[in-house]
């Protein structure tokens, strides 16, 4: 099976959808002549022509609305937001229109649209280094997928474009170049299905998106120290599929939740709440959550590195859980 | 460090208990598992035992007091760490309510907390914050999975030292305790030959769950050179031993036997099984017949209480069951108001749980009469020991094809002997005889059980 990057996996999925379905088109900032900010749509202008891929002005709410209108009228737009930080300018369109149309018009319209947007950081400072996963995961009417492997990136993108509802597709600048096995043929990964990536008996690590490669590293390192960690990749954070998480937790009785977001009131908080309620009788230690320190992202490289989680943060959290320690989350 | 002993919850519906008698005095040293007090509930009087070794500091309730479940009844110093600070902190804590509190209480609106805080600022500092949550409340801290596992494996959490932060008991502690060789129910099945080394038993003793005090005659080896293996008794068997001795010593029993013709039942049973569509045995028919007969002769469904007889309104029948762990008697409730089918499914359910070792206290207590059936073992008849606080028990023998004389002819009939053991303080021979006549009437005309 070919080994390709996450970015290439996305490109394959988009290309396949554009080729097979004339209703699919792409809009966004710098997606045409600049080959998009992270190169995902590289070469698409030549392949599909200017009718199928269009550059947009710096007016996120405007072109998000354009996409939503097109979706209501039967097209299958893929709207690329250059980053999640810019996408918040389109929150009204996404939340008050895309998420609500099907419900508010009594089912007369659907809104089959995909919003692609990467999280990320890397000396981009406070306003450009954020994660809003929970904003979307909070909202009934949306589906939110956050693939953590090239295989899932391709399969979930195909599923997102085929889905009749608005799908928020969250990527990450730090993950575009990771590699993995991806079949050339067409396939989809179902939205709303978590995936046990690694079985283990000592602790259940739950993560998604950018944290998955870190968690995989952590699982390997922990194994070399004799700690047998399980890893569940949520893949979709709305609707949330807790069953594989609970199934593992019933064996391990301990959990670490690794998400790249501010820890309090995040997606991880919801996972923890579900484990505490649905998994109560199986609990053997307080749950730990790994995430950003609760500060605006610093620009200085050393400070930034201190704030963001990585494989070591996951390993440390696992050890804390195994020692039965209680996490104290400090909000500034 | 001072720890509080609490009024334990000894049944699902127990909300309070009466401290009947202190078995120790303040200042006494107690070892773990040693009885400290007798507590009366509406059902039984039970000895409560020290959860760990220590010295009794003081009693918090007097004999005769009734307090809610969970209320502290005594303070015990476990001899660990920082006694000075602890003791003065304790002293302050116990003084605060009595001396400062009235003043604060009267001016409740104004500055409710300030005086209490001001009274002992250094002491608050002195107490290590880390250990405060687990220790200060005296609450047993164990994770949910540890609690569930302890219940499953019969491990007494109060006897464990937790390895988690602040002594929290975690799954691993329970697993370790459950796998230790000791005289706990879970380990009881495997008899150990202790001839070569007596040490393990002694070493295991401190962690073993509290055992009942021995009752009755206890014997030494019959001869100095006797050859034997020593098999530790499970807590279940020790408790049973104690109860049996109590019954034989303190309950005056008498015994009445009657022979029942089972031919009609044998004819009816296959049809009943077909109609019921499930398993059905003579035992269920016996339970139903007993329930009907007990309603007519309520002194057999009663508890002798000194100057009065407690006549039970419902008929809950304990069914003696041999399990791997020993003899248990799960209770089939409300046999008087249930159909045969309902009795059967309840009985099979509770017996199943009992055999699997999953029966809870609620499954095993609350019976008002017992049926013990050894019919499957080819016994003609036998005499059972009454299990207090019940006043009677029915022993059921095998059904045996026997030549009998009927209308001057010798014919074959299937006969079964029933023997009632009854508490003569609660009932009399004539009553038990009539009870047996009623049983005979029902069992020989079993359609009456269907009404």
XYZ file of C-alpha atoms in Angstrom:
783
model
C 0.000 0.000 0.000
C 1.409 3.434 -0.903
C 2.748 5.561 1.935
C 1.781 9.194 1.429
C 1.401 12.383 3.441
C -1.750 13.576 5.163
C -1.771 16.480 2.743
C -1.557 14.180 -0.290
C -4.326 11.992 1.181
C -6.606 15.030 1.354
C -5.650 15.993 -2.202
C -6.546 12.479 -3.417
C -9.944 12.646 -1.726
C -10.703 16.109 -3.139
C -9.513 15.126 -6.600
C -11.615 11.968 -6.544
C -14.720 13.882 -5.448
C -14.152 16.624 -8.066
C -13.641 14.006 -10.781
C -16.618 11.847 -9.912
C -19.146 14.520 -9.002
C -19.532 17.694 -11.120
C -21.439 19.343 -8.235
C -18.280 19.501 -6.143
C -16.305 22.770 -6.262
C -13.710 24.493 -4.088
C -13.577 28.088 -2.867
C -11.261 29.830 -0.425
C -8.492 32.322 0.087
C -5.417 31.659 -2.058
C -6.646 28.221 -3.121
C -6.061 28.813 -6.858
C -2.975 30.719 -7.899
C -1.109 30.190 -4.624
C -2.015 26.458 -4.567
C -3.612 27.121 -1.144
C -1.795 28.083 2.044
C -0.695 24.522 2.834
C -0.624 23.180 -0.715
C -3.577 20.831 -0.504
C -5.202 22.042 -3.748
C -1.933 22.265 -5.618
C -2.453 21.949 -9.390
C -6.243 21.897 -9.209
C -6.669 24.951 -11.434
C -4.941 23.122 -14.268
C -6.802 19.893 -13.606
C -10.331 21.214 -13.140
C -10.349 24.730 -14.642
C -11.418 28.075 -13.150
C -15.104 27.133 -12.923
C -14.454 24.443 -10.261
C -11.978 26.254 -8.000
C -12.164 29.932 -7.094
C -10.111 32.371 -5.039
C -12.135 34.379 -2.547
C -11.616 37.864 -1.102
C -10.669 38.247 2.574
C -14.332 38.125 3.600
C -14.914 34.841 5.406
C -18.568 35.442 6.291
C -19.261 36.388 2.666
C -17.850 33.342 0.975
C -19.077 30.997 3.692
C -22.558 32.335 2.863
C -21.871 31.829 -0.828
C -21.037 28.209 -0.151
C -24.105 27.689 2.009
C -26.391 29.133 -0.670
C -24.800 26.882 -3.280
C -25.247 23.861 -1.039
C -28.922 24.702 -0.468
C -29.342 24.789 -4.234
C -27.874 21.374 -4.848
C -24.143 21.879 -5.233
C -21.433 20.302 -3.042
C -19.069 23.108 -2.040
C -15.810 22.576 -0.205
C -14.939 25.860 1.498
C -11.349 26.236 2.622
C -10.825 28.594 5.515
C -7.142 29.429 5.589
C -7.034 28.769 9.339
C -9.503 28.176 12.150
C -8.554 31.619 13.417
C -10.059 33.263 10.338
C -13.040 30.922 10.296
C -14.437 32.522 13.441
C -15.346 35.507 11.259
C -17.791 33.148 9.547
C -19.246 31.688 12.751
C -22.606 33.372 12.220
C -22.906 31.805 8.765
C -21.839 28.408 10.018
C -23.838 28.362 13.239
C -26.941 30.386 12.415
C -27.312 29.282 8.820
C -25.509 26.089 7.857
C -26.286 24.300 11.116
C -29.927 25.398 11.286
C -31.279 25.391 7.727
C -32.404 21.807 7.543
C -34.249 22.125 10.842
C -35.719 25.598 10.417
C -37.084 25.014 6.926
C -38.787 21.810 7.986
C -36.483 19.602 5.957
C -37.070 21.415 2.641
C -33.376 22.187 2.347
C -30.243 20.345 3.221
C -26.851 21.970 3.497
C -24.237 19.528 2.183
C -21.169 21.712 2.651
C -17.645 21.029 3.927
C -15.663 23.697 5.757
C -11.967 22.812 5.807
C -9.864 24.643 8.368
C -6.484 23.931 9.958
C -5.546 24.495 13.593
C -1.894 25.171 14.229
C 0.834 27.226 15.773
C 4.521 27.893 15.261
C 5.426 31.421 16.306
C 2.219 32.761 14.840
C 1.333 34.385 18.165
C -1.855 34.598 20.151
C -4.456 35.394 17.489
C -3.177 32.852 14.958
C -2.496 29.860 17.191
C -5.846 28.734 18.434
C -8.216 25.798 18.479
C -11.997 26.116 18.351
C -12.899 22.445 18.104
C -15.324 22.807 20.997
C -17.160 25.768 19.365
C -18.336 23.518 16.561
C -18.641 20.291 18.549
C -21.012 22.213 20.816
C -23.498 22.973 18.070
C -26.426 20.702 17.133
C -26.813 20.638 13.362
C -23.105 20.353 12.629
C -20.845 17.359 12.196
C -17.225 17.811 13.202
C -14.429 15.525 12.040
C -10.773 15.801 13.037
C -8.729 13.059 11.362
C -5.395 12.154 12.904
C -3.963 9.838 10.240
C -3.539 10.082 6.422
C -5.854 7.092 5.988
C -8.652 8.755 7.938
C -7.986 12.134 6.289
C -8.807 10.666 2.867
C -11.691 8.484 3.997
C -13.319 11.157 6.137
C -12.964 13.823 3.438
C -14.810 11.550 1.016
C -17.489 10.890 3.649
C -17.755 14.609 4.498
C -18.337 15.624 0.880
C -20.947 12.885 0.452
C -22.701 13.761 3.718
C -26.022 15.648 3.429
C -25.180 17.893 6.425
C -22.637 20.634 7.024
C -19.328 19.108 8.086
C -16.547 21.026 9.836
C -13.313 19.380 8.748
C -10.516 20.369 11.128
C -6.934 19.860 9.993
C -3.626 20.932 11.512
C -0.550 22.667 10.174
C 1.634 20.300 12.193
C 0.137 17.174 10.701
C 0.108 17.803 6.897
C 3.470 16.155 6.414
C 3.044 13.033 8.550
C 2.990 9.888 6.443
C 0.905 6.757 6.491
C -0.447 3.959 4.373
C -3.322 5.072 2.160
C -4.977 2.867 -0.475
C -5.196 4.322 -3.965
C -8.710 3.068 -4.470
C -11.804 4.881 -3.323
C -13.096 4.374 0.222
C -14.855 6.300 2.961
C -14.392 6.338 6.730
C -17.773 6.684 8.452
C -18.446 9.930 10.307
C -19.269 9.344 13.979
C -17.156 6.246 14.539
C -14.229 6.200 16.953
C -11.367 3.837 16.321
C -9.272 1.750 18.700
C -5.791 2.286 17.249
C -3.940 0.307 19.886
C -5.189 -2.062 22.550
C -3.727 -2.036 26.039
C -4.577 -2.923 29.595
C -3.066 -0.226 31.841
C -4.591 3.043 30.677
C -6.809 4.332 27.889
C -5.509 7.336 25.986
C -8.211 9.186 24.101
C -7.289 11.704 21.439
C -7.949 12.987 17.956
C -6.379 15.067 15.223
C -2.908 16.470 15.824
C -2.568 14.588 19.118
C -2.817 11.175 17.461
C 0.799 11.071 16.172
C 1.959 12.289 19.589
C -0.175 9.660 21.325
C 1.220 6.942 19.063
C 4.748 7.996 20.040
C 3.707 8.017 23.682
C 2.238 4.504 23.424
C 5.527 3.225 21.985
C 7.680 4.910 24.608
C 5.414 3.737 27.413
C 5.554 0.177 26.051
C 9.343 0.275 26.276
C 8.897 1.157 29.958
C 6.488 -1.717 30.513
C 3.290 0.339 30.458
C 0.610 -1.086 28.215
C -1.484 1.847 26.999
C -4.532 1.664 24.767
C -5.212 4.443 22.251
C -8.619 5.415 20.939
C -8.822 7.928 18.075
C -12.181 9.712 18.244
C -11.908 10.895 14.613
C -15.314 12.591 14.925
C -16.063 14.908 17.858
C -19.675 15.492 16.881
C -21.486 13.104 16.938
C -19.299 11.541 19.591
C -18.866 7.759 19.594
C -17.910 6.803 23.139
C -18.383 3.041 22.865
C -14.802 2.108 21.883
C -13.549 4.478 24.593
C -15.772 2.937 27.255
C -14.989 -0.572 26.110
C -11.292 0.065 26.598
C -11.849 2.001 29.830
C -13.780 -0.911 31.317
C -10.568 -2.908 30.974
C -8.019 -0.280 32.004
C -10.068 1.692 34.564
C -7.901 4.762 33.887
C -7.908 7.403 31.192
C -5.852 10.221 29.752
C -7.567 12.572 27.327
C -5.184 14.247 24.930
C -6.546 17.160 22.929
C -4.893 20.216 21.497
C -7.109 22.870 23.001
C -7.366 24.813 26.218
C -8.227 22.174 28.718
C -11.156 23.647 30.590
C -14.540 23.590 28.869
C -13.005 21.760 25.931
C -13.926 18.653 23.999
C -11.821 16.734 26.521
C -14.081 17.970 29.300
C -17.002 16.249 27.581
C -15.069 12.992 27.161
C -14.130 13.104 30.845
C -17.726 13.796 31.855
C -18.962 10.825 29.829
C -16.326 8.568 31.374
C -17.192 9.731 34.875
C -20.888 9.091 34.318
C -21.121 6.143 31.935
C -17.911 4.554 33.203
C -18.328 5.380 36.882
C -18.231 1.848 38.232
C -15.017 1.166 36.355
C -13.060 4.173 37.540
C -9.834 3.475 39.426
C -8.087 6.850 39.263
C -8.912 10.473 38.483
C -8.847 11.188 34.751
C -6.152 13.481 33.327
C -6.548 15.870 30.441
C -3.697 17.024 28.278
C -4.040 20.338 26.449
C -2.703 23.877 26.137
C -1.728 25.720 29.285
C -4.452 28.221 29.934
C -2.800 31.340 28.494
C -3.006 33.172 25.162
C -0.381 31.534 22.959
C 3.034 33.184 23.517
C 5.119 34.224 20.512
C 8.504 33.337 22.028
C 9.551 29.915 20.834
C 10.542 28.569 24.237
C 7.343 29.779 25.872
C 5.219 28.441 23.055
C 6.871 25.042 23.372
C 6.012 25.116 27.054
C 2.331 25.785 26.414
C 1.567 23.210 23.707
C 1.216 19.484 24.416
C 3.347 16.795 22.818
C 4.210 13.105 23.289
C 5.995 13.840 26.569
C 2.930 15.589 27.969
C 0.906 12.449 27.242
C 3.525 10.193 28.820
C 3.646 12.354 31.946
C -0.133 12.368 32.198
C -0.229 8.582 31.912
C 2.269 8.289 34.755
C 0.246 10.692 36.870
C -2.895 8.663 36.292
C -1.118 5.423 37.142
C -0.004 7.069 40.386
C -3.586 8.102 41.098
C -2.771 11.805 41.209
C -5.428 14.454 40.813
C -5.063 17.117 38.146
C -5.524 20.745 39.096
C -6.402 22.911 36.136
C -5.311 26.492 36.599
C -7.101 29.157 34.644
C -5.270 32.452 34.462
C -4.013 9.605 64.422
C -7.602 9.551 65.630
C -10.086 7.807 63.404
C -13.800 7.605 63.765
C -15.678 4.355 63.947
C -19.070 4.733 62.309
C -22.410 3.060 62.732
C -22.239 0.489 59.927
C -24.990 -0.199 57.437
C -25.851 -3.853 57.776
C -28.797 -4.221 55.442
C -30.211 -2.270 52.547
C -33.056 -0.870 54.599
C -31.075 -0.139 57.759
C -31.190 3.590 58.503
C -30.263 3.604 62.166
C -28.898 1.290 64.805
C -29.070 1.090 68.565
C -25.838 0.726 70.457
C -26.808 -2.167 72.696
C -23.599 -2.663 74.585
C -19.994 -1.520 74.575
C -17.681 -4.522 74.743
C -14.607 -2.355 75.422
C -13.782 0.696 77.497
C -12.045 3.924 76.522
C -8.325 3.372 76.881
C -8.554 -0.292 75.835
C -6.290 -1.517 73.078
C -8.128 -3.328 70.297
C -6.777 -5.417 67.465
C -8.270 -5.408 64.028
C -11.404 -7.513 63.823
C -11.944 -7.491 67.559
C -15.555 -6.817 68.557
C -16.035 -3.373 70.058
C -19.757 -3.123 70.476
C -23.048 -4.845 69.967
C -25.466 -3.063 67.697
C -29.123 -3.854 67.408
C -31.060 -3.340 64.252
C -34.653 -4.199 63.620
C -33.469 -7.577 62.408
C -30.541 -8.752 64.426
C -27.954 -7.900 67.000
C -24.535 -7.776 65.459
C -21.115 -7.257 66.882
C -19.216 -4.495 65.208
C -15.520 -4.866 64.949
C -12.492 -2.617 64.936
C -11.497 -1.787 61.364
C -7.894 -1.635 62.477
C -5.764 -1.978 65.554
C -5.525 0.931 67.952
C -6.533 2.412 71.252
C -10.043 3.576 71.986
C -9.931 7.299 72.757
C -13.547 7.801 73.602
C -17.083 6.728 72.927
C -19.343 9.187 71.145
C -22.633 7.461 71.971
C -23.958 5.789 75.088
C -25.420 2.337 75.452
C -29.056 2.455 74.438
C -28.575 5.406 72.061
C -29.985 5.075 68.564
C -27.983 6.847 65.886
C -28.208 7.041 62.081
C -26.063 4.870 59.833
C -22.710 6.551 59.217
C -22.761 8.542 62.460
C -19.458 8.369 64.354
C -19.777 6.233 67.482
C -16.211 6.052 68.758
C -12.762 7.473 68.181
C -9.847 5.153 67.825
C -6.195 6.163 67.783
C -4.461 4.014 65.217
C -1.030 4.910 66.605
C 0.198 6.358 63.310
C 2.004 9.633 62.933
C 1.852 13.051 64.528
C -0.158 12.272 67.598
C 0.531 15.539 69.383
C -0.710 17.752 66.602
C -3.568 15.429 65.818
C -4.676 15.164 69.374
C -4.656 18.888 69.970
C -6.357 19.452 66.652
C -8.952 16.918 67.663
C -9.294 18.538 71.045
C -9.799 21.916 69.453
C -12.258 20.487 67.001
C -14.309 18.837 69.687
C -14.131 21.844 71.991
C -15.136 24.341 69.329
C -18.737 23.223 68.994
C -19.409 23.016 72.719
C -17.713 26.215 73.954
C -17.503 28.571 70.978
C -20.458 27.361 69.024
C -23.248 28.575 71.290
C -21.986 32.146 71.030
C -21.588 31.844 67.288
C -24.901 30.104 66.992
C -26.796 32.840 68.763
C -25.332 35.537 66.570
C -25.598 33.344 63.539
C -26.200 36.191 61.142
C -23.095 38.090 62.198
C -19.659 36.714 61.384
C -20.509 33.037 61.302
C -17.103 31.661 60.445
C -14.570 34.112 61.796
C -14.424 32.933 65.433
C -13.924 29.289 64.525
C -11.099 30.129 62.169
C -9.441 32.459 64.611
C -9.559 29.913 67.382
C -6.985 27.582 65.853
C -4.984 29.216 63.101
C -1.702 27.378 63.777
C -3.363 24.027 64.013
C -4.867 24.458 60.589
C -1.412 25.212 59.240
C 0.072 22.270 61.082
C -2.216 19.684 59.586
C -0.675 18.589 56.282
C -3.130 19.626 53.606
C -2.333 16.571 51.500
C -3.650 14.072 53.993
C -6.634 16.084 55.033
C -9.279 14.874 52.577
C -8.988 11.196 53.324
C -8.164 11.257 56.993
C -10.132 14.037 58.550
C -13.533 12.718 57.570
C -12.729 9.142 58.551
C -14.488 8.177 55.317
C -13.255 5.073 53.614
C -11.737 6.251 50.350
C -11.779 3.696 47.561
C -12.245 4.015 43.820
C -15.534 2.820 42.317
C -13.915 -0.129 40.577
C -12.156 -1.115 43.816
C -15.461 -1.029 45.676
C -17.206 -3.151 43.062
C -14.380 -5.658 42.968
C -14.219 -5.869 46.765
C -17.898 -6.704 46.902
C -17.487 -9.338 44.187
C -14.508 -11.003 45.793
C -15.649 -10.642 49.384
C -12.766 -8.377 50.381
C -13.363 -6.167 53.413
C -12.256 -2.676 52.343
C -12.083 -1.427 55.908
C -9.245 -3.847 56.504
C -7.114 -2.608 53.600
C -4.351 -0.030 53.405
C -4.740 1.861 50.170
C -1.698 2.408 47.983
C -3.133 5.474 46.230
C -2.636 9.092 47.244
C -3.854 9.744 50.812
C -4.393 6.034 51.299
C -7.002 5.747 48.570
C -7.821 2.066 47.992
C -7.429 1.209 44.306
C -8.174 -1.858 42.204
C -4.663 -3.269 42.653
C -5.041 -3.246 46.462
C -8.246 -5.248 46.262
C -6.751 -7.700 43.778
C -3.732 -8.191 46.033
C -5.951 -8.733 49.064
C -8.195 -11.129 47.182
C -5.264 -13.270 46.108
C -3.743 -13.539 49.598
C -4.156 -16.940 51.216
C -6.445 -16.337 54.130
C -9.622 -17.490 55.766
C -11.869 -15.337 53.626
C -14.890 -16.803 51.829
C -13.240 -16.556 48.435
C -10.253 -18.611 49.532
C -12.247 -21.013 51.653
C -12.670 -23.627 48.936
C -9.024 -24.638 48.929
C -8.068 -26.500 52.084
C -4.442 -26.006 53.010
C -2.299 -28.610 54.703
C -0.593 -26.522 57.333
C 1.536 -29.268 58.834
C 4.927 -28.116 57.571
C 4.506 -24.423 58.216
C 2.157 -22.755 60.599
C 3.642 -19.369 59.822
C 1.574 -18.404 56.732
C -1.681 -18.646 58.619
C -0.344 -16.404 61.351
C 1.058 -13.931 58.860
C -2.226 -13.794 57.006
C -4.257 -13.282 60.144
C -3.907 -9.483 60.410
C -5.332 -8.939 56.935
C -8.062 -11.560 57.199
C -11.548 -10.214 57.646
C -12.904 -10.276 61.174
C -14.154 -13.681 62.291
C -16.894 -14.420 64.769
C -15.870 -15.334 68.274
C -15.727 -19.085 68.746
C -18.735 -20.552 70.473
C -19.366 -23.994 71.938
C -16.799 -26.574 72.816
C -13.547 -26.322 70.885
C -11.446 -29.452 70.802
C -7.737 -30.152 70.882
C -6.275 -32.942 68.746
C -7.629 -36.270 70.016
C -4.168 -37.672 70.688
C -0.671 -36.198 70.802
C 0.431 -38.348 67.863
C -2.738 -37.867 65.811
C -2.150 -37.433 62.090
C -4.335 -34.782 60.518
C -4.370 -31.890 58.142
C -5.570 -28.499 59.275
C -8.235 -26.932 57.100
C -9.000 -23.318 57.914
C -12.719 -22.582 58.130
C -14.254 -19.907 56.006
C -15.915 -16.995 57.724
C -19.204 -18.358 56.444
C -18.663 -21.696 58.185
C -17.461 -20.042 61.370
C -20.549 -17.853 61.423
C -22.739 -20.872 60.746
C -21.027 -22.737 63.584
C -21.738 -19.901 65.966
C -25.385 -19.628 64.936
C -25.943 -23.386 65.166
C -24.488 -23.551 68.666
C -26.614 -20.590 69.715
C -29.699 -22.274 68.327
C -29.035 -25.621 70.003
C -28.135 -24.006 73.306
C -30.816 -21.384 73.515
C -33.789 -22.470 71.415
C -35.820 -25.400 72.817
C -36.759 -27.430 69.750
C -39.241 -30.231 69.252
C -39.795 -32.367 66.207
C -42.865 -33.724 64.427
C -42.814 -36.014 61.376
C -45.496 -36.865 58.857
C -45.533 -39.026 55.743
C -47.013 -37.669 52.531
C -48.217 -39.626 49.495
C -46.639 -37.955 46.505
C -48.445 -39.873 43.735
C -50.828 -37.051 42.884
C -47.929 -34.583 42.689
C -45.959 -36.936 40.481
C -48.915 -37.129 38.158
C -49.500 -33.395 38.116
C -45.894 -32.213 37.893
C -45.210 -33.058 34.205
C -48.424 -31.250 33.210
C -47.492 -28.246 35.307
C -44.068 -28.151 33.728
C -45.603 -28.197 30.277
C -48.044 -25.424 31.154
C -45.329 -23.361 32.860
C -42.921 -23.833 29.988
C -39.945 -23.774 32.327
C -38.284 -25.707 35.069
C -40.452 -26.664 38.011
C -39.715 -29.083 40.838
C -41.286 -30.458 43.984
C -39.481 -27.716 45.928
C -41.636 -24.949 44.439
C -44.797 -26.942 45.250
C -43.482 -27.355 48.792
C -42.846 -23.616 49.109
C -46.350 -22.822 47.922
C -47.898 -25.438 50.220
C -45.870 -24.149 53.198
C -46.908 -20.590 52.438
C -50.590 -21.517 52.457
C -50.239 -23.622 55.609
C -48.148 -20.980 57.410
C -50.895 -18.403 56.891
C -53.206 -20.782 58.774
C -50.670 -21.490 61.543
C -48.831 -18.196 61.920
C -46.914 -19.182 65.049
C -44.599 -21.153 62.755
C -44.023 -17.983 60.727
C -42.967 -15.928 63.688
C -40.102 -14.727 65.840
C -39.969 -15.309 69.583
C -39.200 -11.962 71.242
C -39.201 -12.604 74.977
C -42.474 -11.150 76.154
C -44.089 -11.218 72.757
C -44.286 -13.127 69.511
C -43.537 -11.210 66.310
C -45.936 -12.740 63.804
C -44.741 -12.027 60.293
C -47.348 -10.712 57.886
C -45.585 -12.042 54.793
C -44.136 -15.458 54.130
C -40.510 -15.235 53.028
C -39.085 -18.735 52.788
C -35.359 -19.413 53.076
C -34.298 -22.324 50.898
C -31.220 -24.186 52.107
C -28.693 -24.427 49.275
C -25.356 -26.230 49.299
C -22.773 -24.023 47.581
C -19.030 -24.274 47.080
C -18.628 -21.814 49.921
C -20.919 -23.721 52.279
C -24.567 -23.862 53.269
C -26.556 -20.741 52.408
C -30.267 -20.049 52.543
C -31.398 -17.527 49.918
C -34.856 -16.114 50.497
C -37.860 -16.479 48.199
C -40.071 -13.558 49.127
C -43.848 -13.308 49.396
C -44.495 -16.981 48.675
C -47.992 -16.514 50.110
C -49.049 -14.080 47.418
C -47.153 -15.458 44.418
C -48.195 -18.053 41.857
C -46.180 -21.236 41.428
C -44.612 -19.838 38.277
C -43.556 -16.637 39.995
C -42.173 -18.556 42.977
C -40.223 -20.761 40.595
C -38.613 -17.950 38.664
C -37.754 -15.984 41.815
C -36.344 -19.095 43.489
C -34.248 -20.099 40.516
C -32.980 -16.572 40.119
C -31.887 -16.161 43.730
C -30.455 -19.680 44.001
C -28.503 -19.100 40.792
C -27.007 -15.934 42.195
C -26.198 -17.664 45.439
C -24.413 -20.547 43.725
C -22.387 -18.056 41.667
C -21.361 -16.263 44.860
C -23.182 -13.112 43.738
C -25.935 -13.066 46.347
C -26.120 -9.926 48.445
C -27.114 -9.588 52.071
C -30.623 -8.772 50.920
C -30.861 -12.109 49.144
C -29.865 -13.993 52.254
C -31.657 -12.286 55.100
C -35.271 -11.664 55.984
C -36.574 -15.243 55.723
C -39.435 -16.129 58.071
C -39.337 -19.944 57.660
C -36.878 -22.388 56.108
C -37.245 -25.380 53.823
C -34.318 -27.782 53.671
C -34.685 -30.490 51.039
C -32.264 -33.429 51.012
C -34.648 -35.512 48.913
C -32.162 -35.815 46.099
C -29.717 -37.695 48.366
C -31.853 -40.742 49.200
C -32.563 -39.970 52.842
C -35.608 -41.323 54.642
C -35.929 -38.352 56.915
C -33.772 -35.962 58.920
C -34.019 -33.306 61.599
C -32.920 -29.755 60.826
C -31.706 -27.123 63.264
C -33.866 -24.029 63.609
C -32.176 -20.887 62.355
C -33.036 -17.989 64.675
C -34.830 -15.636 64.563
C -37.145 -18.023 62.709
C -39.337 -20.317 64.790
C -39.487 -23.363 62.530
C -37.802 -25.268 59.741
C -39.052 -28.060 57.478
C -36.772 -30.987 56.610
C -37.737 -32.864 53.446
C -36.671 -36.457 52.778
C -36.655 -38.518 49.587
C -39.770 -39.773 47.860
C -39.588 -43.560 48.048
C -41.841 -46.156 46.376
C -43.248 -48.152 49.276
C -45.787 -50.992 49.631
C -48.718 -49.771 51.725
C -52.060 -51.172 52.731
C -55.099 -49.456 51.215
C -58.587 -50.943 51.581
C -57.023 -54.201 52.687
C -54.829 -54.444 49.595
C -51.075 -53.962 49.307
C -50.377 -51.229 46.779
C -47.351 -49.170 45.807
C -47.364 -45.549 46.915
C -44.624 -42.901 46.661
C -44.005 -41.652 50.158
C -42.065 -38.636 51.434
C -41.292 -37.790 55.047
C -41.563 -34.219 56.290
C -40.111 -33.274 59.654
C -40.741 -29.913 61.284
C -38.347 -28.612 63.933
C -40.042 -25.854 65.890
C -39.222 -23.452 68.704
C -41.340 -24.586 71.651
C -41.413 -21.077 73.036
C -43.199 -19.890 69.908
C -45.501 -22.805 69.165
C -46.708 -26.208 70.381
C -46.943 -29.796 69.206
C -50.631 -29.685 68.377
C -50.151 -26.652 66.172
C -47.240 -28.199 64.302
C -49.201 -31.433 63.894
C -52.110 -29.512 62.373
C -49.663 -27.603 60.177
C -48.404 -30.934 58.850
C -51.964 -32.187 58.302
C -52.622 -29.060 56.273
C -49.423 -29.609 54.274
C -50.438 -33.205 53.661
C -53.888 -32.148 52.529
C -52.391 -29.634 50.090
C -49.689 -31.912 48.726
C -51.981 -34.899 48.283
C -54.531 -32.669 46.535
C -52.081 -30.471 44.694
C -54.707 -28.713 42.560
C -55.343 -26.692 45.734
C -51.915 -25.125 45.216
C -53.158 -23.593 41.985
C -56.004 -21.599 43.529
